[in-house]
Amino acid sequence: MKKYGLVLLSVILLLGLLSACGVNGKNNNGAAKANKENANNTPSAEVAAESKDPVELEMSVWGSDAQVALYDELAEEYNKLHPNVTVKTTVIPWADYQQKLAIMAATKTSPDIVWISERMIPQFMNGGQLLDISSVKEDAAYAFDDILPSTLTAFEKEGKLYGIPFSTPPQVVFYNKKLFEANGLKSPMQLYEEGNWTYDEMVKASEAISKPQEGVYGVKFIQSSSNWSDNLIPLIWAMGGEIFNEDTTQFAMNTPETAKAINLFKGLIDKKAHPSIGEQLTFDTGKLGMAFENVTRTSAYRDKVDFEWDIAPLPKGDHGVTVPIGFGGYSIFKDAEYPEEALEYLKFISNKENAAKVAQFFVPQRKSVLYSDEYLNKFSFPTVETMKVAAYDRLAEGEIRPSHPNWVKIDEHVTLNLDAILLGSKTTEQALKIMEDSINPLLK
């Protein structure tokens, strides 16, 4: 997959001879020093720049065409600074991403650098397959302290760091102003400003807005049971529930608090204030009063929606509100053919300058970008103040969604039993007990 460029062989040999003769002030001692530093896992940028061996890096992503184009541009910029290093961007569809990455890691054919989500990190980090990149903390030029601490926790284990986030979008509530006004309701943001934005108020508004005979519903949490973790986790957290215990050795959803959260959700569906599971209804149709979604959806709705809308923070529950943070990060596999060069490239694409470029698609991880006038004023709507109140100021109190190396199997058990609850074939309490009994053995 990665190989030396044969066409440059004669040039490399010539450069080696010149270096040995001390051309450009470099002598054998200097070359030996460079070789010694390159033997470390985390070389300096200067050493990486001095290396003349041709290097081909591969980075895997699951992104859109526009996102891939941006990373191709970054790769070209890096190649101008380091002519011996080329970077290839490989796209793996999201639905297949984790499984394919696992197969490549097991067969030692994995890309050097990978996009990785919060669901994938435990599998590869606990399996000892990711490279420790803690040395970035000591690189003054990299400005590690500029990265929001709350976005790093998923990559930290036993004092070591195994990746850098590039996208940390919190969840918000999108709401249709027209539907709220038509029903004489205060908007979620108005209720928030009064200190009254709660799940109880959300339920009342949903029931008031819903006209199922016209295909209009008050709220939508999830598209199907299989993506329950996207938007039911904040509801579970708000009611005081958890997915796992603190060290993820026990399943923790079988509690009255989680049952209350699930029953609230089921009640909305039963009262037809929420679309039936599987119904393909999206916020941009104008037939949803509210949608719980990732804040990055603002870019899509800004171009598509032809009615008045806005965003608000998540509502409070019995135990307040905990904001789940979506997550995308960069990691390097331990078996990467060129770990030193891969680390230098990771630092390049996640430095201040390039984090600002990537921020056209993602909520940035760097404080200097997130709170910069350029980023905050990039779009006129939603307003800067609304974006800060609903999303950006929530990052400091946010939590990355819980996961586990066996998440795929855990997810299957939860989905199956959640379907049983929604179909009425099992009570919430029965289904949670079945989940507990089947999932606990997967956590050992």
PDB file of N, CA and C in Angstrom, residues 136-208:
ATOM      1  N   VAL A 136       2.788  15.739  21.781  1.00  0.00           N
ATOM      2  CA  VAL A 136       2.266  16.997  21.232  1.00  0.00           C
ATOM      3  C   VAL A 136       2.067  18.039  22.327  1.00  0.00           C
ATOM      4  N   LYS A 137       1.894  17.573  23.554  1.00  0.00           N
ATOM      5  CA  LYS A 137       1.681  18.494  24.667  1.00  0.00           C
ATOM      6  C   LYS A 137       2.908  19.366  24.913  1.00  0.00           C
ATOM      7  N   GLU A 138       4.075  18.861  24.571  1.00  0.00           N
ATOM      8  CA  GLU A 138       5.320  19.580  24.839  1.00  0.00           C
ATOM      9  C   GLU A 138       5.764  20.455  23.673  1.00  0.00           C
ATOM     10  N   ASP A 139       5.044  20.403  22.569  1.00  0.00           N
ATOM     11  CA  ASP A 139       5.399  21.192  21.386  1.00  0.00           C
ATOM     12  C   ASP A 139       4.775  22.576  21.516  1.00  0.00           C
ATOM     13  N   ALA A 140       5.586  23.561  21.873  1.00  0.00           N
ATOM     14  CA  ALA A 140       5.072  24.920  22.113  1.00  0.00           C
ATOM     15  C   ALA A 140       4.388  25.487  20.885  1.00  0.00           C
ATOM     16  N   ALA A 141       4.931  25.211  19.703  1.00  0.00           N
ATOM     17  CA  ALA A 141       4.355  25.758  18.469  1.00  0.00           C
ATOM     18  C   ALA A 141       2.966  25.175  18.203  1.00  0.00           C
ATOM     19  N   TYR A 142       2.706  23.975  18.692  1.00  0.00           N
ATOM     20  CA  TYR A 142       1.418  23.333  18.458  1.00  0.00           C
ATOM     21  C   TYR A 142       0.314  23.915  19.328  1.00  0.00           C
ATOM     22  N   ALA A 143       0.667  24.508  20.457  1.00  0.00           N
ATOM     23  CA  ALA A 143      -0.295  25.156  21.364  1.00  0.00           C
ATOM     24  C   ALA A 143      -1.386  24.185  21.813  1.00  0.00           C
ATOM     25  N   PHE A 144      -0.963  23.104  22.457  1.00  0.00           N
ATOM     26  CA  PHE A 144      -1.906  22.082  22.925  1.00  0.00           C
ATOM     27  C   PHE A 144      -2.929  22.655  23.898  1.00  0.00           C
ATOM     28  N   ASP A 145      -2.532  23.617  24.716  1.00  0.00           N
ATOM     29  CA  ASP A 145      -3.437  24.200  25.711  1.00  0.00           C
ATOM     30  C   ASP A 145      -4.611  24.939  25.079  1.00  0.00           C
ATOM     31  N   ASP A 146      -4.545  25.183  23.787  1.00  0.00           N
ATOM     32  CA  ASP A 146      -5.617  25.869  23.074  1.00  0.00           C
ATOM     33  C   ASP A 146      -6.808  24.946  22.822  1.00  0.00           C
ATOM     34  N   ILE A 147      -6.601  23.643  22.976  1.00  0.00           N
ATOM     35  CA  ILE A 147      -7.670  22.673  22.721  1.00  0.00           C
ATOM     36  C   ILE A 147      -8.567  22.566  23.954  1.00  0.00           C
ATOM     37  N   LEU A 148      -9.882  22.562  23.734  1.00  0.00           N
ATOM     38  CA  LEU A 148     -10.837  22.459  24.843  1.00  0.00           C
ATOM     39  C   LEU A 148     -10.620  21.148  25.603  1.00  0.00           C
ATOM     40  N   PRO A 149     -10.341  21.203  26.904  1.00  0.00           N
ATOM     41  CA  PRO A 149     -10.072  19.979  27.679  1.00  0.00           C
ATOM     42  C   PRO A 149     -11.184  18.944  27.614  1.00  0.00           C
ATOM     43  N   SER A 150     -12.445  19.396  27.606  1.00  0.00           N
ATOM     44  CA  SER A 150     -13.565  18.446  27.614  1.00  0.00           C
ATOM     45  C   SER A 150     -13.614  17.603  26.347  1.00  0.00           C
ATOM     46  N   THR A 151     -12.955  18.064  25.283  1.00  0.00           N
ATOM     47  CA  THR A 151     -12.978  17.311  24.029  1.00  0.00           C
ATOM     48  C   THR A 151     -11.869  16.261  23.940  1.00  0.00           C
ATOM     49  N   LEU A 152     -11.007  16.219  24.923  1.00  0.00           N
ATOM     50  CA  LEU A 152      -9.856  15.314  24.886  1.00  0.00           C
ATOM     51  C   LEU A 152     -10.062  14.027  25.682  1.00  0.00           C
ATOM     52  N   THR A 153     -11.063  14.005  26.550  1.00  0.00           N
ATOM     53  CA  THR A 153     -11.190  12.895  27.504  1.00  0.00           C
ATOM     54  C   THR A 153     -11.310  11.532  26.824  1.00  0.00           C
ATOM     55  N   ALA A 154     -11.975  11.484  25.678  1.00  0.00           N
ATOM     56  CA  ALA A 154     -12.148  10.191  25.003  1.00  0.00           C
ATOM     57  C   ALA A 154     -10.824   9.607  24.549  1.00  0.00           C
ATOM     58  N   PHE A 155      -9.824  10.452  24.343  1.00  0.00           N
ATOM     59  CA  PHE A 155      -8.529  10.012  23.842  1.00  0.00           C
ATOM     60  C   PHE A 155      -7.496   9.787  24.947  1.00  0.00           C
ATOM     61  N   GLU A 156      -7.877   9.995  26.187  1.00  0.00           N
ATOM     62  CA  GLU A 156      -6.929   9.896  27.287  1.00  0.00           C
ATOM     63  C   GLU A 156      -7.092   8.575  28.039  1.00  0.00           C
ATOM     64  N   LYS A 157      -5.957   7.942  28.325  1.00  0.00           N
ATOM     65  CA  LYS A 157      -5.980   6.705  29.089  1.00  0.00           C
ATOM     66  C   LYS A 157      -4.655   6.553  29.833  1.00  0.00           C
ATOM     67  N   GLU A 158      -4.762   6.430  31.150  1.00  0.00           N
ATOM     68  CA  GLU A 158      -3.591   6.221  32.009  1.00  0.00           C
ATOM     69  C   GLU A 158      -2.503   7.256  31.741  1.00  0.00           C
ATOM     70  N   GLY A 159      -2.933   8.498  31.616  1.00  0.00           N
ATOM     71  CA  GLY A 159      -1.993   9.600  31.453  1.00  0.00           C
ATOM     72  C   GLY A 159      -1.426   9.762  30.060  1.00  0.00           C
ATOM     73  N   LYS A 160      -1.888   8.966  29.117  1.00  0.00           N
ATOM     74  CA  LYS A 160      -1.392   9.060  27.744  1.00  0.00           C
ATOM     75  C   LYS A 160      -2.501   9.554  26.809  1.00  0.00           C
ATOM     76  N   LEU A 161      -2.076  10.084  25.669  1.00  0.00           N
ATOM     77  CA  LEU A 161      -3.003  10.667  24.699  1.00  0.00           C
ATOM     78  C   LEU A 161      -2.902   9.893  23.387  1.00  0.00           C
ATOM     79  N   TYR A 162      -4.067   9.550  22.817  1.00  0.00           N
ATOM     80  CA  TYR A 162      -4.080   8.712  21.623  1.00  0.00           C
ATOM     81  C   TYR A 162      -4.792   9.356  20.434  1.00  0.00           C
ATOM     82  N   GLY A 163      -5.031  10.640  20.496  1.00  0.00           N
ATOM     83  CA  GLY A 163      -5.649  11.301  19.361  1.00  0.00           C
ATOM     84  C   GLY A 163      -5.974  12.749  19.655  1.00  0.00           C
ATOM     85  N   ILE A 164      -6.366  13.461  18.604  1.00  0.00           N
ATOM     86  CA  ILE A 164      -6.752  14.868  18.708  1.00  0.00           C
ATOM     87  C   ILE A 164      -8.112  15.050  18.042  1.00  0.00           C
ATOM     88  N   PRO A 165      -9.068  15.687  18.707  1.00  0.00           N
ATOM     89  CA  PRO A 165     -10.379  15.908  18.087  1.00  0.00           C
ATOM     90  C   PRO A 165     -10.308  16.953  16.982  1.00  0.00           C
ATOM     91  N   PHE A 166     -11.170  16.814  15.987  1.00  0.00           N
ATOM     92  CA  PHE A 166     -11.305  17.865  14.990  1.00  0.00           C
ATOM     93  C   PHE A 166     -12.744  18.375  14.904  1.00  0.00           C
ATOM     94  N   SER A 167     -13.676  17.620  15.466  1.00  0.00           N
ATOM     95  CA  SER A 167     -15.080  18.028  15.431  1.00  0.00           C
ATOM     96  C   SER A 167     -15.733  17.666  16.752  1.00  0.00           C
ATOM     97  N   THR A 168     -16.278  18.639  17.434  1.00  0.00           N
ATOM     98  CA  THR A 168     -16.881  18.389  18.744  1.00  0.00           C
ATOM     99  C   THR A 168     -18.235  19.083  18.847  1.00  0.00           C
ATOM    100  N   PRO A 169     -19.161  18.750  17.957  1.00  0.00           N
ATOM    101  CA  PRO A 169     -20.441  19.457  17.933  1.00  0.00           C
ATOM    102  C   PRO A 169     -21.390  19.012  19.044  1.00  0.00           C
ATOM    103  N   PRO A 170     -21.935  19.941  19.797  1.00  0.00           N
ATOM    104  CA  PRO A 170     -22.944  19.589  20.808  1.00  0.00           C
ATOM    105  C   PRO A 170     -24.322  19.461  20.175  1.00  0.00           C
ATOM    106  N   GLN A 171     -25.239  18.862  20.892  1.00  0.00           N
ATOM    107  CA  GLN A 171     -26.615  18.762  20.417  1.00  0.00           C
ATOM    108  C   GLN A 171     -27.409  19.989  20.844  1.00  0.00           C
ATOM    109  N   VAL A 172     -28.370  20.339  19.996  1.00  0.00           N
ATOM    110  CA  VAL A 172     -29.251  21.472  20.260  1.00  0.00           C
ATOM    111  C   VAL A 172     -30.665  21.082  19.847  1.00  0.00           C
ATOM    112  N   VAL A 173     -31.601  21.983  20.085  1.00  0.00           N
ATOM    113  CA  VAL A 173     -32.979  21.791  19.641  1.00  0.00           C
ATOM    114  C   VAL A 173     -33.254  22.775  18.506  1.00  0.00           C
ATOM    115  N   PHE A 174     -33.557  22.252  17.335  1.00  0.00           N
ATOM    116  CA  PHE A 174     -34.022  23.088  16.228  1.00  0.00           C
ATOM    117  C   PHE A 174     -35.528  23.259  16.395  1.00  0.00           C
ATOM    118  N   TYR A 175     -36.021  24.480  16.200  1.00  0.00           N
ATOM    119  CA  TYR A 175     -37.475  24.657  16.325  1.00  0.00           C
ATOM    120  C   TYR A 175     -38.025  25.545  15.221  1.00  0.00           C
ATOM    121  N   ASN A 176     -39.265  25.216  14.854  1.00  0.00           N
ATOM    122  CA  ASN A 176     -39.993  25.902  13.790  1.00  0.00           C
ATOM    123  C   ASN A 176     -40.784  27.059  14.407  1.00  0.00           C
ATOM    124  N   LYS A 177     -40.327  28.281  14.177  1.00  0.00           N
ATOM    125  CA  LYS A 177     -40.976  29.441  14.784  1.00  0.00           C
ATOM    126  C   LYS A 177     -42.438  29.565  14.348  1.00  0.00           C
ATOM    127  N   LYS A 178     -42.694  29.251  13.097  1.00  0.00           N
ATOM    128  CA  LYS A 178     -44.051  29.392  12.563  1.00  0.00           C
ATOM    129  C   LYS A 178     -45.039  28.515  13.334  1.00  0.00           C
ATOM    130  N   LEU A 179     -44.653  27.267  13.607  1.00  0.00           N
ATOM    131  CA  LEU A 179     -45.544  26.352  14.311  1.00  0.00           C
ATOM    132  C   LEU A 179     -45.742  26.762  15.762  1.00  0.00           C
ATOM    133  N   PHE A 180     -44.710  27.296  16.398  1.00  0.00           N
ATOM    134  CA  PHE A 180     -44.873  27.770  17.778  1.00  0.00           C
ATOM    135  C   PHE A 180     -45.794  28.981  17.825  1.00  0.00           C
ATOM    136  N   GLU A 181     -45.596  29.911  16.909  1.00  0.00           N
ATOM    137  CA  GLU A 181     -46.428  31.123  16.902  1.00  0.00           C
ATOM    138  C   GLU A 181     -47.874  30.792  16.549  1.00  0.00           C
ATOM    139  N   ALA A 182     -48.086  29.872  15.616  1.00  0.00           N
ATOM    140  CA  ALA A 182     -49.439  29.507  15.191  1.00  0.00           C
ATOM    141  C   ALA A 182     -50.247  28.889  16.319  1.00  0.00           C
ATOM    142  N   ASN A 183     -49.543  28.286  17.273  1.00  0.00           N
ATOM    143  CA  ASN A 183     -50.222  27.648  18.407  1.00  0.00           C
ATOM    144  C   ASN A 183     -50.148  28.479  19.678  1.00  0.00           C
ATOM    145  N   GLY A 184     -49.709  29.750  19.542  1.00  0.00           N
ATOM    146  CA  GLY A 184     -49.653  30.651  20.682  1.00  0.00           C
ATOM    147  C   GLY A 184     -48.699  30.206  21.772  1.00  0.00           C
ATOM    148  N   LEU A 185     -47.589  29.583  21.389  1.00  0.00           N
ATOM    149  CA  LEU A 185     -46.641  29.035  22.356  1.00  0.00           C
ATOM    150  C   LEU A 185     -45.378  29.880  22.454  1.00  0.00           C
ATOM    151  N   LYS A 186     -44.810  29.921  23.617  1.00  0.00           N
ATOM    152  CA  LYS A 186     -43.489  30.524  23.769  1.00  0.00           C
ATOM    153  C   LYS A 186     -42.469  29.594  23.128  1.00  0.00           C
ATOM    154  N   SER A 187     -41.480  30.177  22.509  1.00  0.00           N
ATOM    155  CA  SER A 187     -40.465  29.363  21.851  1.00  0.00           C
ATOM    156  C   SER A 187     -39.533  28.732  22.888  1.00  0.00           C
ATOM    157  N   PRO A 188     -38.815  27.668  22.514  1.00  0.00           N
ATOM    158  CA  PRO A 188     -37.832  27.079  23.435  1.00  0.00           C
ATOM    159  C   PRO A 188     -36.804  28.092  23.937  1.00  0.00           C
ATOM    160  N   MET A 189     -36.374  29.007  23.078  1.00  0.00           N
ATOM    161  CA  MET A 189     -35.388  29.985  23.520  1.00  0.00           C
ATOM    162  C   MET A 189     -36.004  30.973  24.512  1.00  0.00           C
ATOM    163  N   GLN A 190     -37.253  31.351  24.290  1.00  0.00           N
ATOM    164  CA  GLN A 190     -37.927  32.234  25.258  1.00  0.00           C
ATOM    165  C   GLN A 190     -38.052  31.543  26.613  1.00  0.00           C
ATOM    166  N   LEU A 191     -38.433  30.275  26.596  1.00  0.00           N
ATOM    167  CA  LEU A 191     -38.545  29.518  27.845  1.00  0.00           C
ATOM    168  C   LEU A 191     -37.186  29.371  28.509  1.00  0.00           C
ATOM    169  N   TYR A 192     -36.152  29.169  27.710  1.00  0.00           N
ATOM    170  CA  TYR A 192     -34.801  29.060  28.270  1.00  0.00           C
ATOM    171  C   TYR A 192     -34.404  30.358  28.964  1.00  0.00           C
ATOM    172  N   GLU A 193     -34.666  31.467  28.330  1.00  0.00           N
ATOM    173  CA  GLU A 193     -34.293  32.768  28.899  1.00  0.00           C
ATOM    174  C   GLU A 193     -35.054  33.047  30.199  1.00  0.00           C
ATOM    175  N   GLU A 194     -36.253  32.458  30.321  1.00  0.00           N
ATOM    176  CA  GLU A 194     -37.038  32.595  31.558  1.00  0.00           C
ATOM    177  C   GLU A 194     -36.610  31.583  32.625  1.00  0.00           C
ATOM    178  N   GLY A 195     -35.784  30.639  32.236  1.00  0.00           N
ATOM    179  CA  GLY A 195     -35.389  29.577  33.162  1.00  0.00           C
ATOM    180  C   GLY A 195     -36.403  28.456  33.241  1.00  0.00           C
ATOM    181  N   ASN A 196     -37.298  28.368  32.257  1.00  0.00           N
ATOM    182  CA  ASN A 196     -38.389  27.385  32.296  1.00  0.00           C
ATOM    183  C   ASN A 196     -38.316  26.349  31.177  1.00  0.00           C
ATOM    184  N   TRP A 197     -37.170  26.228  30.509  1.00  0.00           N
ATOM    185  CA  TRP A 197     -37.080  25.284  29.398  1.00  0.00           C
ATOM    186  C   TRP A 197     -36.754  23.900  29.956  1.00  0.00           C
ATOM    187  N   THR A 198     -37.798  23.079  30.106  1.00  0.00           N
ATOM    188  CA  THR A 198     -37.679  21.752  30.702  1.00  0.00           C
ATOM    189  C   THR A 198     -38.299  20.718  29.771  1.00  0.00           C
ATOM    190  N   TYR A 199     -38.059  19.446  30.071  1.00  0.00           N
ATOM    191  CA  TYR A 199     -38.686  18.393  29.273  1.00  0.00           C
ATOM    192  C   TYR A 199     -40.204  18.390  29.444  1.00  0.00           C
ATOM    193  N   ASP A 200     -40.683  18.792  30.599  1.00  0.00           N
ATOM    194  CA  ASP A 200     -42.137  18.895  30.780  1.00  0.00           C
ATOM    195  C   ASP A 200     -42.726  19.916  29.817  1.00  0.00           C
ATOM    196  N   GLU A 201     -42.054  21.072  29.691  1.00  0.00           N
ATOM    197  CA  GLU A 201     -42.530  22.095  28.761  1.00  0.00           C
ATOM    198  C   GLU A 201     -42.388  21.634  27.318  1.00  0.00           C
ATOM    199  N   MET A 202     -41.344  20.876  27.042  1.00  0.00           N
ATOM    200  CA  MET A 202     -41.153  20.342  25.696  1.00  0.00           C
ATOM    201  C   MET A 202     -42.297  19.410  25.318  1.00  0.00           C
ATOM    202  N   VAL A 203     -42.716  18.560  26.267  1.00  0.00           N
ATOM    203  CA  VAL A 203     -43.823  17.635  26.014  1.00  0.00           C
ATOM    204  C   VAL A 203     -45.120  18.410  25.762  1.00  0.00           C
ATOM    205  N   LYS A 204     -45.376  19.422  26.589  1.00  0.00           N
ATOM    206  CA  LYS A 204     -46.599  20.229  26.407  1.00  0.00           C
ATOM    207  C   LYS A 204     -46.625  20.883  25.027  1.00  0.00           C
ATOM    208  N   ALA A 205     -45.498  21.462  24.631  1.00  0.00           N
ATOM    209  CA  ALA A 205     -45.428  22.128  23.330  1.00  0.00           C
ATOM    210  C   ALA A 205     -45.612  21.112  22.195  1.00  0.00           C
ATOM    211  N   SER A 206     -45.014  19.944  22.347  1.00  0.00           N
ATOM    212  CA  SER A 206     -45.115  18.908  21.312  1.00  0.00           C
ATOM    213  C   SER A 206     -46.555  18.475  21.104  1.00  0.00           C
ATOM    214  N   GLU A 207     -47.265  18.274  22.200  1.00  0.00           N
ATOM    215  CA  GLU A 207     -48.658  17.846  22.103  1.00  0.00           C
ATOM    216  C   GLU A 207     -49.539  18.937  21.508  1.00  0.00           C
ATOM    217  N   ALA A 208     -49.227  20.198  21.830  1.00  0.00           N
ATOM    218  CA  ALA A 208     -50.021  21.314  21.303  1.00  0.00           C
ATOM    219  C   ALA A 208     -49.811  21.513  19.801  1.00  0.00           C
TER     220      ALA A 208
END
